[in-house]
Amino acid sequence: DYTIAHRSLPEDLETWNKVSTKPAVMRARELFHIGNKYFARREWNSVVSNLTNYELQVAAMIAANWGWHDRTILTLGRAKSYDDLILRFPVVYENQMTKYSEMRGLDLGWMYALTRAESAFMADARSPSGALGLMQVMPATGRETAKKINFRTFYNRYLLEPDKNITIGSAYLKQVYERYNNVILATASYNAGPNAVARWLPREECVEPDIWVEQIPYTETRKYVARIMFFATIYDWRLKNKITRINQRMTDISPRNQVASSGLSCPAAANVSGL
């Protein structure tokens, strides 16, 4: 079994008071609590650029205390502080995440890992490519998916609402999973698109999943898949679930002709009982 190496950050009331009473931090707090996250982030970012690594860790704890989890994650990253896994991997939107993972038959640890990688739980996240919200759904994908799950209407702004984003994002994740019945291929598809993944399938023989991941031609997708497999294990621990070993989530990659004709076809994949 895995041993999860978590170490909580130490509490330091003196530094906490020093950081939390900085004018920009106080303004960020007020703006965050009234829902003006854009200007709250501006205030926060103006402060963190001038903090020491130790002060950044304390600032991350302050943000977590407010429930501002995306700033916690990003501020710890800025400090290169990776040991406090409770702060780095928050369990948020638990009702919605649990509801839709169960409804779709998705692995909750995997779904949390993907959402954390996509947005760091920043509900109003907008990517340069136009993806929106917690699960970073493209508006066109959101519209198509919403129609499939019988939304009466769809507006792009729905993707900035946590419940609607998780509803639509989880449905799309289930869709890409069902195409291959393979967590690795579904994860890569969520990042790079199903058409790209279809081009990367082996031509004739089953390929071991770790080898296939190393051969993904898109650097971003290659790192993304590896990161999410790691994050999913951490989330198993955070959710107090039985920890699924990384290699248990990774089944062999079927050749493209066999995927097209029969879905699962590699001997190792035949033992997968779902998510």
Short mmCIF file of C-alpha atoms in Angstrom, two decimals, residues 27 37 44 47 51 53 57 66 75 85 96 161 175 177 241 263 265 274:
data_model
loop_
_atom_site.label_atom_id
_atom_site.label_comp_id
_atom_site.label_asym_id
_atom_site.label_seq_id
_atom_site.Cartn_x
_atom_site.Cartn_y
_atom_site.Cartn_z
CA ARG A 27 -9.04 44.47 0.95
CA LYS A 37 -13.30 37.70 -6.99
CA TRP A 44 -4.00 39.29 -3.43
CA VAL A 47 0.79 41.22 -2.05
CA LEU A 51 6.26 37.91 0.39
CA ASN A 53 8.42 31.79 0.85
CA GLN A 57 2.88 29.52 3.18
CA TRP A 66 -11.47 32.08 4.18
CA THR A 75 0.14 30.47 -3.39
CA LEU A 85 -1.69 17.76 1.15
CA GLN A 96 -22.22 18.20 -6.23
CA GLU A 161 -21.94 28.35 -12.03
CA GLN A 175 -18.94 10.57 -22.65
CA TYR A 177 -14.76 7.60 -20.89
CA ASN A 241 -11.55 5.93 0.33
CA GLY A 263 -14.18 -1.31 -27.33
CA SER A 265 -9.92 -5.75 -26.28
CA GLY A 274 -15.88 -0.10 -14.38
#
